[in-house]
Amino acid sequence: MRLTRYFLPILKENPREAEIVSHRLMLRAGMIRQQAAGSFSWLPLGKRVLDKICNIIREEQNRAGAQELLMPTIQSAELWRESGRYDDYGKEMLRIQDRHERDMLYGPTNEEMVTDIFRSFVKSYKDLPLNLYHIQWKFRDEVRPRFGVMRSREFLMKDAYSFDLDYEASKAAYNRMFVSYLRTFDRVGMKSIPMRADTGPIGGDLSHEFIILADTGESAVFCHGDFLNLQVPGADVDYANDAAVADIVNAWTTPYAATEEMHDEAAWSAVAADKQVAARGIEVGHIFHFGDKYSKPMGASVTGPDGKEHPVSMGSYGIGPSRLIAAIIEASHDENGIIWPEAVAPFDIALINMKVGDAACDQACDELYAALTAAGKDVLYDDTDQRAGGKFATADLIGLPWQVIVGPRGIAAGEVEVKNRKTGERETMPLTAVAARFG
Ligand code: ATP
Ligand code: MG
Ligand code: MG
Ligand code: MG
């Protein structure tokens, strides 16, 4: 992509409304634009990151046996009356009427709708386990939308829903999602810590929030330092082996970790003082087992091996990709801008032509662009007539992992400079070696 053709509305000034660094940098880097309180357009650079994140989530959901579908954003109030949540949900739910004065709502979550799909088609335990997910916009009329896409009103969510015959099987389903979350957050370059979360009136121990540590996080969190060195399961994790998956969950739930609401001073004081990490965190994912909370009132049951009807045991599993992007930036930036982990960077390489119009520089850049693109890299080619200093500032701000810098002096010697955005390390190499370096 040539920068002269790319829609990248960089802001020179720090936007005053942005209180935290991720919000500021997303606005400055031209990733998002606010349209109303808590509502944002994703501009091309932001959309590229969103797509990368969603693809990683998708791959890990699929690997763990979940299947993607897509449910509507607008839902009928009828379904929510069946579960009893239409009245319970309160003001966070955006309620709408259609032209026939039928009550509708913009979905804040999809338990009711997915339960309706399930009960319409699945009648036998032989069709279980089943896990269905989608990646779809949600609307929650938050009391205090703030921090940009971190807490917005309209936001993207991956929500998965598992259906099983009994508690034991649904616990195995829960464990698979637990492991897939560990892998997902690891792949986007983040350390996430699963923390016991409140299960509310349902009780039980099957609810975890996945937290990324960051000073600007909204929750106070307490965890054992060992989490920072725990091994994340590899791509070869055997999801068909319930015991092996349970072992991983066990390892990741043994050291102490809790958010403020679940914090237990007695257990905390048993953690060695030099291992106590009291910090702030961002909730990027949440998994929850709730049994027959929806299947019972909504009549979602299957015939078991005993020939009897059983309401299915369910769980739900959410990740906020839009919030996750903000959390990544909170955890990965410096005074010059964003530092994208390679897996989610909007482009891999910023190709910087320091002297557009210089025949040798232009030609070298054209060749590099073609070669890097052929090597499968996403390249943003700064072919604008800005001064070199401005180009470096832009490249640092938008945080692409690599900069390939082409200037007249280097080219005269057949050389270019390659800079790593994260470490700041620079390396001079022959023009002809660049494509192989990234191949
Ligand atoms: P919070 O405690 O921050 O209000 P929540 O517990 O209400 O979040 P869940 O219902 O658990 O959220 O939704 C699953 C995921 O969706 C969250 O872990 C988070 O990543 C994301 N999410 C929830 N609310 C928002 C929001 N207002 N803006 C952006 N992402 C959100
Ligand atoms: Mg909430
Ligand atoms: Mg929460
Ligand atoms: Mg939650």
Short mmCIF file of C-alpha atoms and ligand atoms in Angstrom, two decimals:
data_model
loop_
_atom_site.label_atom_id
_atom_site.label_comp_id
_atom_site.label_asym_id
_atom_site.label_seq_id
_atom_site.Cartn_x
_atom_site.Cartn_y
_atom_site.Cartn_z
CA MET A 1 0.00 0.00 0.00
CA ARG A 2 1.28 3.42 -0.96
CA LEU A 3 0.84 6.01 1.77
CA THR A 4 -0.12 8.66 -0.81
CA ARG A 5 -3.17 6.49 -1.62
CA TYR A 6 -3.89 5.29 1.91
CA PHE A 7 -6.53 6.83 4.16
CA LEU A 8 -4.47 7.46 7.28
CA PRO A 9 -5.71 10.60 9.07
CA ILE A 10 -2.85 11.12 11.53
CA LEU A 11 -3.47 13.72 14.25
CA LYS A 12 -0.57 16.03 15.05
CA GLU A 13 -1.99 17.22 18.35
CA ASN A 14 -2.86 15.13 21.37
CA PRO A 15 -6.65 14.84 21.43
CA ARG A 16 -7.84 16.41 24.65
CA GLU A 17 -10.69 13.99 25.31
CA ALA A 18 -8.34 11.00 25.56
CA GLU A 19 -7.45 10.17 29.17
CA ILE A 20 -5.38 7.04 28.60
CA VAL A 21 -2.52 6.32 26.26
CA SER A 22 -4.25 3.68 24.10
CA HIS A 23 -7.16 6.00 23.37
CA ARG A 24 -4.78 8.83 22.56
CA LEU A 25 -2.60 6.72 20.29
CA MET A 26 -5.53 5.10 18.47
CA LEU A 27 -6.92 8.55 17.65
CA ARG A 28 -3.52 9.98 16.74
CA ALA A 29 -2.61 7.01 14.54
CA GLY A 30 -5.86 7.35 12.59
CA MET A 31 -7.21 3.97 13.71
CA ILE A 32 -10.60 5.10 14.99
CA ARG A 33 -12.96 8.03 14.95
CA GLN A 34 -15.55 8.71 17.59
CA GLN A 35 -19.09 9.01 16.18
CA ALA A 36 -21.11 9.41 19.39
CA ALA A 37 -20.54 8.68 23.06
CA GLY A 38 -19.00 5.22 23.17
CA SER A 39 -19.36 4.62 19.46
CA PHE A 40 -16.47 4.47 17.01
CA SER A 41 -15.75 3.98 13.34
CA TRP A 42 -12.79 1.75 12.62
CA LEU A 43 -10.68 3.48 10.00
CA PRO A 44 -8.56 1.40 7.61
CA LEU A 45 -5.50 1.06 9.87
CA GLY A 46 -7.64 0.09 12.87
CA LYS A 47 -9.73 -2.27 10.78
CA ARG A 48 -6.63 -4.16 9.69
CA VAL A 49 -5.68 -4.78 13.33
CA LEU A 50 -9.23 -5.77 14.22
CA ASP A 51 -9.25 -8.31 11.39
CA LYS A 52 -5.93 -9.79 12.46
CA ILE A 53 -7.12 -10.17 16.05
CA CYS A 54 -10.40 -11.74 14.97
CA ASN A 55 -8.60 -14.21 12.74
CA ILE A 56 -6.39 -15.38 15.58
CA ILE A 57 -9.43 -15.73 17.84
CA ARG A 58 -11.22 -17.65 15.09
CA GLU A 59 -8.30 -20.03 14.52
CA GLU A 60 -8.06 -20.83 18.21
CA GLN A 61 -11.81 -21.25 18.63
CA ASN A 62 -11.92 -23.61 15.67
CA ARG A 63 -8.90 -25.52 16.92
CA ALA A 64 -10.70 -26.07 20.23
CA GLY A 65 -13.73 -27.48 18.39
CA ALA A 66 -16.05 -24.47 18.35
CA GLN A 67 -17.99 -23.68 15.18
CA GLU A 68 -18.62 -20.22 13.81
CA LEU A 69 -22.06 -18.94 12.91
CA LEU A 70 -23.46 -15.41 12.77
CA MET A 71 -26.50 -14.21 14.67
CA PRO A 72 -28.23 -10.84 14.18
CA THR A 73 -27.52 -7.78 16.29
CA ILE A 74 -31.20 -6.88 16.69
CA GLN A 75 -33.13 -9.40 18.76
CA SER A 76 -36.75 -9.93 19.64
CA ALA A 77 -37.74 -9.14 23.23
CA GLU A 78 -39.83 -12.33 23.23
CA LEU A 79 -36.82 -14.58 23.70
CA TRP A 80 -35.60 -12.48 26.60
CA ARG A 81 -39.01 -12.66 28.24
CA GLU A 82 -38.71 -16.45 28.13
CA SER A 83 -35.46 -16.39 30.10
CA GLY A 84 -36.68 -13.63 32.40
CA ARG A 85 -33.79 -11.36 31.48
CA TYR A 86 -35.82 -8.77 29.56
CA ASP A 87 -36.86 -7.19 32.84
CA ASP A 88 -33.69 -8.05 34.76
CA TYR A 89 -31.14 -6.58 32.37
CA GLY A 90 -31.85 -2.96 33.21
CA LYS A 91 -30.66 0.19 31.51
CA GLU A 92 -27.58 -1.29 29.87
CA MET A 93 -29.94 -2.82 27.29
CA LEU A 94 -30.87 -0.64 24.34
CA ARG A 95 -34.57 -1.24 23.74
CA ILE A 96 -36.14 -0.51 20.37
CA GLN A 97 -39.59 -0.79 18.80
CA ASP A 98 -40.20 -1.66 15.18
CA ARG A 99 -43.00 -0.15 13.06
CA HIS A 100 -45.48 -2.69 14.40
CA GLU A 101 -44.59 -1.59 17.90
CA ARG A 102 -42.97 -4.93 18.60
CA ASP A 103 -40.33 -4.80 21.32
CA MET A 104 -36.83 -5.39 20.01
CA LEU A 105 -33.40 -4.85 21.47
CA TYR A 106 -29.83 -4.46 20.29
CA GLY A 107 -28.12 -7.56 21.67
CA PRO A 108 -25.77 -7.04 24.62
CA THR A 109 -25.05 -10.80 24.50
CA ASN A 110 -26.64 -13.87 22.85
CA GLU A 111 -27.44 -16.66 25.34
CA GLU A 112 -31.16 -16.55 24.57
CA MET A 113 -30.79 -16.52 20.81
CA VAL A 114 -28.26 -19.32 20.65
CA THR A 115 -30.39 -21.40 23.03
CA ASP A 116 -33.31 -20.88 20.67
CA ILE A 117 -31.22 -22.12 17.74
CA PHE A 118 -30.12 -25.12 19.75
CA ARG A 119 -33.60 -26.15 20.89
CA SER A 120 -34.92 -25.91 17.33
CA PHE A 121 -32.54 -28.51 15.97
CA VAL A 122 -30.78 -30.58 18.61
CA LYS A 123 -32.75 -33.32 20.30
CA SER A 124 -30.28 -36.06 21.23
CA TYR A 125 -27.20 -36.37 23.40
CA LYS A 126 -25.54 -37.98 20.38
CA ASP A 127 -25.22 -34.52 18.81
CA LEU A 128 -23.23 -33.25 21.79
CA PRO A 129 -20.83 -31.72 22.65
CA LEU A 130 -21.63 -28.60 20.67
CA ASN A 131 -20.02 -25.20 20.85
CA LEU A 132 -21.23 -22.36 18.63
CA TYR A 133 -19.68 -18.91 18.44
CA HIS A 134 -19.88 -15.70 16.52
CA ILE A 135 -17.98 -12.44 16.30
CA GLN A 136 -20.59 -9.73 16.27
CA TRP A 137 -21.23 -6.17 17.42
CA LYS A 138 -22.85 -5.73 20.80
CA PHE A 139 -24.46 -2.69 22.35
CA ARG A 140 -24.41 -1.96 26.07
CA ASP A 141 -25.56 1.41 27.24
CA GLU A 142 -22.69 1.73 29.72
CA VAL A 143 -23.19 4.26 32.53
CA ARG A 144 -19.71 5.62 31.83
CA PRO A 145 -18.43 4.87 28.36
CA ARG A 146 -14.79 5.94 28.43
CA PHE A 147 -11.23 5.22 27.39
CA GLY A 148 -12.18 4.91 23.72
CA VAL A 149 -12.80 1.35 22.57
CA MET A 150 -11.78 0.03 26.00
CA ARG A 151 -15.25 0.69 27.36
CA SER A 152 -17.50 1.70 24.52
CA ARG A 153 -21.21 1.25 24.05
CA GLU A 154 -21.03 -0.46 20.66
CA PHE A 155 -18.20 -2.98 20.66
CA LEU A 156 -17.18 -6.20 19.01
CA MET A 157 -17.40 -9.45 20.95
CA LYS A 158 -16.52 -13.02 20.23
CA ASP A 159 -19.06 -15.01 22.17
CA ALA A 160 -19.12 -18.80 22.26
CA TYR A 161 -21.76 -21.02 23.83
CA SER A 162 -21.28 -24.65 24.81
CA PHE A 163 -23.98 -27.31 25.15
CA ASP A 164 -23.45 -30.58 26.96
CA LEU A 165 -25.41 -33.41 28.51
CA ASP A 166 -24.19 -33.01 32.07
CA TYR A 167 -21.90 -31.08 34.39
CA GLU A 168 -18.86 -33.28 33.78
CA ALA A 169 -19.04 -32.85 30.01
CA SER A 170 -19.67 -29.13 30.29
CA LYS A 171 -16.67 -28.80 32.57
CA ALA A 172 -14.56 -30.39 29.82
CA ALA A 173 -16.05 -27.88 27.36
CA TYR A 174 -15.16 -25.08 29.78
CA ASN A 175 -11.60 -26.35 30.02
CA ARG A 176 -11.21 -26.39 26.24
CA MET A 177 -12.23 -22.73 26.06
CA PHE A 178 -9.93 -21.92 28.97
CA VAL A 179 -6.97 -23.37 27.08
CA SER A 180 -7.98 -21.75 23.82
CA TYR A 181 -8.04 -18.38 25.62
CA LEU A 182 -4.53 -18.92 26.95
CA ARG A 183 -3.35 -19.58 23.42
CA THR A 184 -5.31 -16.71 21.89
CA PHE A 185 -3.92 -14.03 24.19
CA ASP A 186 -0.43 -15.47 23.88
CA ARG A 187 -0.64 -15.35 20.09
CA VAL A 188 -1.59 -11.68 20.08
CA GLY A 189 1.58 -11.07 22.09
CA MET A 190 0.01 -10.63 25.52
CA LYS A 191 0.44 -12.27 28.91
CA SER A 192 -3.04 -12.98 30.21
CA ILE A 193 -3.78 -14.25 33.68
CA PRO A 194 -6.94 -16.23 34.37
CA MET A 195 -8.48 -15.04 37.61
CA ARG A 196 -11.35 -16.57 39.50
CA ALA A 197 -14.43 -14.50 38.94
CA ASP A 198 -17.76 -14.19 40.66
CA THR A 199 -20.31 -16.77 39.53
CA GLY A 200 -23.17 -14.77 41.05
CA PRO A 201 -26.32 -16.64 42.05
CA ILE A 202 -25.27 -19.72 40.07
CA GLY A 203 -22.31 -20.51 42.32
CA GLY A 204 -19.63 -23.05 41.56
CA ASP A 205 -16.00 -22.44 40.66
CA LEU A 206 -16.33 -22.26 36.90
CA SER A 207 -15.88 -18.62 36.02
CA HIS A 208 -12.62 -16.95 35.09
CA GLU A 209 -11.75 -13.54 33.82
CA PHE A 210 -8.68 -13.26 31.62
CA ILE A 211 -6.78 -10.21 32.71
CA ILE A 212 -3.96 -8.29 31.06
CA LEU A 213 -1.87 -6.35 33.56
CA ALA A 214 -1.72 -2.62 32.84
CA ASP A 215 -1.50 0.44 35.07
CA THR A 216 -4.61 1.95 33.54
CA GLY A 217 -6.71 -1.19 34.11
CA GLU A 218 -10.06 -0.64 35.78
CA SER A 219 -9.75 -3.56 38.21
CA ALA A 220 -7.36 -4.03 41.09
CA VAL A 221 -5.90 -7.54 40.79
CA PHE A 222 -3.77 -9.79 42.95
CA CYS A 223 -1.74 -12.68 41.62
CA HIS A 224 1.22 -14.91 42.21
CA GLY A 225 4.38 -13.92 40.33
CA ASP A 226 4.72 -17.47 38.99
CA PHE A 227 2.02 -16.69 36.43
CA LEU A 228 4.46 -14.53 34.52
CA ASN A 229 6.58 -17.61 33.75
CA LEU A 230 3.97 -20.31 33.21
CA GLN A 231 4.23 -22.21 29.93
CA VAL A 232 1.41 -21.47 27.47
CA PRO A 233 0.18 -24.66 25.74
CA GLY A 234 1.42 -25.13 22.17
CA ALA A 235 -0.56 -25.53 18.96
CA ASP A 236 -0.33 -29.29 19.37
CA VAL A 237 -2.53 -29.32 22.48
CA ASP A 238 -4.79 -32.35 22.23
CA TYR A 239 -8.31 -31.03 22.72
CA ALA A 240 -9.71 -34.56 22.36
CA ASN A 241 -7.94 -35.56 25.56
CA ASP A 242 -10.07 -34.23 28.44
CA ALA A 243 -7.56 -35.24 31.10
CA ALA A 244 -4.64 -33.51 29.39
CA VAL A 245 -6.70 -30.33 28.93
CA ALA A 246 -7.79 -30.47 32.58
CA ASP A 247 -4.13 -30.74 33.63
CA ILE A 248 -3.35 -27.49 31.84
CA VAL A 249 -6.29 -25.75 33.49
CA ASN A 250 -5.12 -27.11 36.80
CA ALA A 251 -1.63 -25.72 36.35
CA TRP A 252 -3.07 -22.32 35.42
CA THR A 253 -5.52 -22.14 38.32
CA THR A 254 -3.28 -23.34 41.14
CA PRO A 255 -1.24 -20.19 41.91
CA TYR A 256 -3.25 -17.45 43.58
CA ALA A 257 -5.02 -15.01 41.24
CA ALA A 258 -8.10 -12.93 41.95
CA THR A 259 -9.69 -9.64 41.07
CA GLU A 260 -10.78 -7.27 43.82
CA GLU A 261 -14.30 -8.75 44.11
CA MET A 262 -12.93 -12.25 44.71
CA HIS A 263 -9.85 -11.29 46.69
CA ASP A 264 -9.22 -13.41 49.78
CA GLU A 265 -6.79 -11.82 52.25
CA ALA A 266 -6.09 -15.09 54.06
CA ALA A 267 -5.07 -16.95 50.89
CA TRP A 268 -3.13 -13.90 49.70
CA SER A 269 -1.05 -13.67 52.85
CA ALA A 270 0.02 -17.29 52.26
CA VAL A 271 1.78 -16.13 49.05
CA ALA A 272 5.47 -15.30 49.66
CA ALA A 273 5.84 -11.54 49.89
CA ASP A 274 8.36 -11.34 47.04
CA LYS A 275 5.91 -13.26 44.83
CA GLN A 276 2.91 -11.04 45.48
CA VAL A 277 1.92 -9.05 42.42
CA ALA A 278 -0.70 -6.45 43.33
CA ALA A 279 -1.45 -4.55 40.17
CA ARG A 280 -4.18 -3.24 37.93
CA GLY A 281 -5.68 -5.23 35.12
CA ILE A 282 -7.93 -5.13 32.08
CA GLU A 283 -10.60 -7.80 31.60
CA VAL A 284 -10.16 -8.96 28.00
CA GLY A 285 -12.02 -12.25 28.26
CA HIS A 286 -14.49 -13.99 30.51
CA ILE A 287 -15.62 -17.60 30.59
CA PHE A 288 -18.57 -18.79 32.55
CA HIS A 289 -20.41 -22.00 33.27
CA PHE A 290 -24.09 -21.48 34.07
CA GLY A 291 -25.61 -24.94 33.71
CA ASP A 292 -29.33 -24.93 32.94
CA LYS A 293 -29.98 -21.25 33.65
CA TYR A 294 -31.29 -20.72 30.11
CA SER A 295 -31.88 -24.27 28.89
CA LYS A 296 -34.44 -24.97 31.62
CA PRO A 297 -36.78 -21.98 31.22
CA MET A 298 -36.36 -22.05 27.44
CA GLY A 299 -36.91 -25.78 27.05
CA ALA A 300 -33.56 -26.70 25.48
CA SER A 301 -33.22 -30.36 26.35
CA VAL A 302 -31.94 -33.54 24.77
CA THR A 303 -32.74 -37.20 25.19
CA GLY A 304 -29.96 -38.85 27.19
CA PRO A 305 -28.60 -42.40 26.92
CA ASP A 306 -31.15 -43.24 29.65
CA GLY A 307 -33.99 -42.29 27.31
CA LYS A 308 -34.98 -39.37 29.53
CA GLU A 309 -35.09 -35.63 28.75
CA HIS A 310 -32.23 -33.53 30.18
CA PRO A 311 -31.97 -29.75 30.04
CA VAL A 312 -28.53 -29.14 28.55
CA SER A 313 -25.67 -27.80 30.63
CA MET A 314 -24.28 -24.61 29.13
CA GLY A 315 -21.45 -22.15 29.38
CA SER A 316 -20.58 -18.91 27.61
CA TYR A 317 -17.20 -17.53 26.65
CA GLY A 318 -16.51 -13.94 25.65
CA ILE A 319 -13.56 -12.00 24.29
CA GLY A 320 -13.71 -8.30 23.41
CA PRO A 321 -11.47 -7.87 20.33
CA SER A 322 -11.94 -4.10 20.33
CA ARG A 323 -11.01 -3.80 24.01
CA LEU A 324 -8.14 -6.24 23.44
CA ILE A 325 -6.59 -3.86 20.90
CA ALA A 326 -6.64 -1.04 23.44
CA ALA A 327 -5.16 -3.37 26.07
CA ILE A 328 -2.34 -4.38 23.71
CA ILE A 329 -1.46 -0.72 23.20
CA GLU A 330 -1.59 -0.04 26.95
CA ALA A 331 0.93 -2.85 27.38
CA SER A 332 3.05 -2.11 24.31
CA HIS A 333 3.97 1.48 23.46
CA ASP A 334 6.64 4.09 24.15
CA GLU A 335 6.76 7.89 24.07
CA ASN A 336 6.83 7.83 20.24
CA GLY A 337 3.79 5.68 19.69
CA ILE A 338 2.43 2.17 19.37
CA ILE A 339 4.66 -0.92 19.24
CA TRP A 340 2.64 -3.68 17.60
CA PRO A 341 3.39 -7.30 18.35
CA GLU A 342 4.17 -8.81 14.93
CA ALA A 343 1.09 -11.06 14.86
CA VAL A 344 -1.40 -8.19 14.99
CA ALA A 345 0.46 -5.35 13.29
CA PRO A 346 -1.62 -3.62 10.59
CA PHE A 347 1.37 -3.87 8.20
CA ASP A 348 4.63 -5.74 8.72
CA ILE A 349 6.98 -3.15 7.31
CA ALA A 350 7.12 0.62 6.83
CA LEU A 351 9.14 1.27 3.69
CA ILE A 352 10.43 4.82 4.03
CA ASN A 353 11.64 6.71 0.99
CA MET A 354 13.64 9.63 2.42
CA LYS A 355 13.92 11.42 -0.89
CA VAL A 356 10.91 10.95 -3.14
CA GLY A 357 11.74 12.23 -6.62
CA ASP A 358 15.33 11.02 -6.44
CA ALA A 359 15.48 8.50 -9.27
CA ALA A 360 17.74 6.04 -7.45
CA CYS A 361 15.65 6.12 -4.23
CA ASP A 362 12.38 5.78 -6.12
CA GLN A 363 13.67 2.85 -8.09
CA ALA A 364 15.10 1.10 -5.04
CA CYS A 365 11.80 1.55 -3.19
CA ASP A 366 9.77 0.22 -6.10
CA GLU A 367 11.98 -2.85 -6.25
CA LEU A 368 11.89 -3.39 -2.49
CA TYR A 369 8.14 -2.97 -2.42
CA ALA A 370 7.70 -5.59 -5.11
CA ALA A 371 10.17 -8.01 -3.54
CA LEU A 372 8.81 -7.71 0.02
CA THR A 373 5.25 -8.04 -1.18
CA ALA A 374 6.22 -11.12 -3.18
CA ALA A 375 7.77 -12.51 0.02
CA GLY A 376 4.30 -12.28 1.60
CA LYS A 377 4.86 -9.15 3.66
CA ASP A 378 2.33 -6.35 4.09
CA VAL A 379 4.22 -3.20 3.27
CA LEU A 380 3.16 0.41 3.83
CA TYR A 381 5.29 2.45 1.46
CA ASP A 382 5.78 6.06 2.54
CA ASP A 383 6.03 7.68 -0.88
CA THR A 384 4.81 11.07 0.33
CA ASP A 385 6.80 14.28 -0.06
CA GLN A 386 6.97 14.86 3.72
CA ARG A 387 10.34 15.55 5.29
CA ALA A 388 12.27 12.52 6.55
CA GLY A 389 11.73 13.51 10.20
CA GLY A 390 7.97 13.54 9.72
CA LYS A 391 8.10 10.13 8.05
CA PHE A 392 10.04 8.63 10.94
CA ALA A 393 7.56 10.11 13.41
CA THR A 394 4.63 8.64 11.49
CA ALA A 395 6.26 5.21 11.26
CA ASP A 396 7.01 5.23 14.99
CA LEU A 397 3.51 6.44 15.84
CA ILE A 398 1.68 3.73 13.90
CA GLY A 399 4.09 1.20 15.32
CA LEU A 400 4.82 -1.20 12.45
CA PRO A 401 7.39 -3.78 13.65
CA TRP A 402 10.01 -2.95 10.98
CA GLN A 403 11.14 0.13 9.10
CA VAL A 404 13.15 -0.17 5.91
CA ILE A 405 14.75 3.19 5.30
CA VAL A 406 15.96 4.19 1.86
CA GLY A 407 18.06 7.36 1.47
CA PRO A 408 20.26 8.77 -1.29
CA ARG A 409 23.57 8.28 0.54
CA GLY A 410 22.88 4.64 1.37
CA ILE A 411 21.59 3.83 -2.08
CA ALA A 412 24.76 5.25 -3.65
CA ALA A 413 26.56 2.50 -1.71
CA GLY A 414 23.83 -0.05 -2.53
CA GLU A 415 22.65 -0.09 1.09
CA VAL A 416 19.50 0.50 3.14
CA GLU A 417 18.84 0.69 6.84
CA VAL A 418 16.50 -1.67 8.70
CA LYS A 419 15.13 -0.55 12.05
CA ASN A 420 13.32 -2.65 14.61
CA ARG A 421 10.52 -0.54 16.13
CA LYS A 422 10.53 -2.37 19.44
CA THR A 423 14.24 -2.46 20.24
CA GLY A 424 15.26 0.56 18.19
CA GLU A 425 18.12 -1.50 16.76
CA ARG A 426 19.32 -0.43 13.34
CA GLU A 427 21.15 -2.52 10.83
CA THR A 428 22.64 -1.48 7.52
CA MET A 429 22.40 -4.10 4.82
CA PRO A 430 22.79 -4.44 1.07
CA LEU A 431 19.64 -3.55 -0.85
CA THR A 432 19.74 -6.99 -2.40
CA ALA A 433 19.65 -8.73 1.02
CA VAL A 434 16.45 -7.11 2.31
CA ALA A 435 13.88 -9.39 0.71
CA ALA A 436 15.71 -12.49 1.93
CA ARG A 437 15.95 -10.97 5.43
CA PHE A 438 12.15 -10.88 5.62
CA GLY A 439 11.40 -13.87 3.40
P1 ATP B 1 -16.82 -5.12 32.32
O1 ATP B 1 -16.63 -5.77 33.67
O2 ATP B 1 -15.56 -4.46 31.83
O3 ATP B 1 -18.02 -4.23 32.25
P2 ATP B 1 -18.26 -7.37 31.49
O4 ATP B 1 -17.89 -8.28 32.59
O5 ATP B 1 -19.55 -6.65 31.57
O6 ATP B 1 -17.08 -6.29 31.27
P3 ATP B 1 -18.67 -9.61 29.74
O7 ATP B 1 -20.14 -9.63 29.78
O8 ATP B 1 -17.92 -10.58 30.57
O9 ATP B 1 -18.17 -8.12 30.08
O10 ATP B 1 -18.24 -9.65 28.19
C1 ATP B 1 -17.16 -10.37 27.65
C2 ATP B 1 -16.05 -9.46 27.16
O11 ATP B 1 -16.53 -8.40 26.31
C3 ATP B 1 -15.32 -8.72 28.26
O12 ATP B 1 -14.38 -9.56 28.89
C4 ATP B 1 -14.66 -7.59 27.49
O13 ATP B 1 -13.47 -8.04 26.84
C5 ATP B 1 -15.69 -7.27 26.44
N1 ATP B 1 -16.49 -6.08 26.82
C6 ATP B 1 -17.49 -6.02 27.72
N2 ATP B 1 -17.99 -4.78 27.82
C7 ATP B 1 -17.30 -4.02 26.94
C8 ATP B 1 -17.34 -2.66 26.55
N3 ATP B 1 -18.22 -1.82 27.09
N4 ATP B 1 -16.47 -2.20 25.61
C9 ATP B 1 -15.57 -3.04 25.06
N5 ATP B 1 -15.47 -4.35 25.37
C10 ATP B 1 -16.32 -4.85 26.29
MG MG B 2 -19.98 -4.69 31.99
MG MG B 3 -16.58 -7.73 34.27
MG MG B 4 -17.14 -10.22 32.48
#
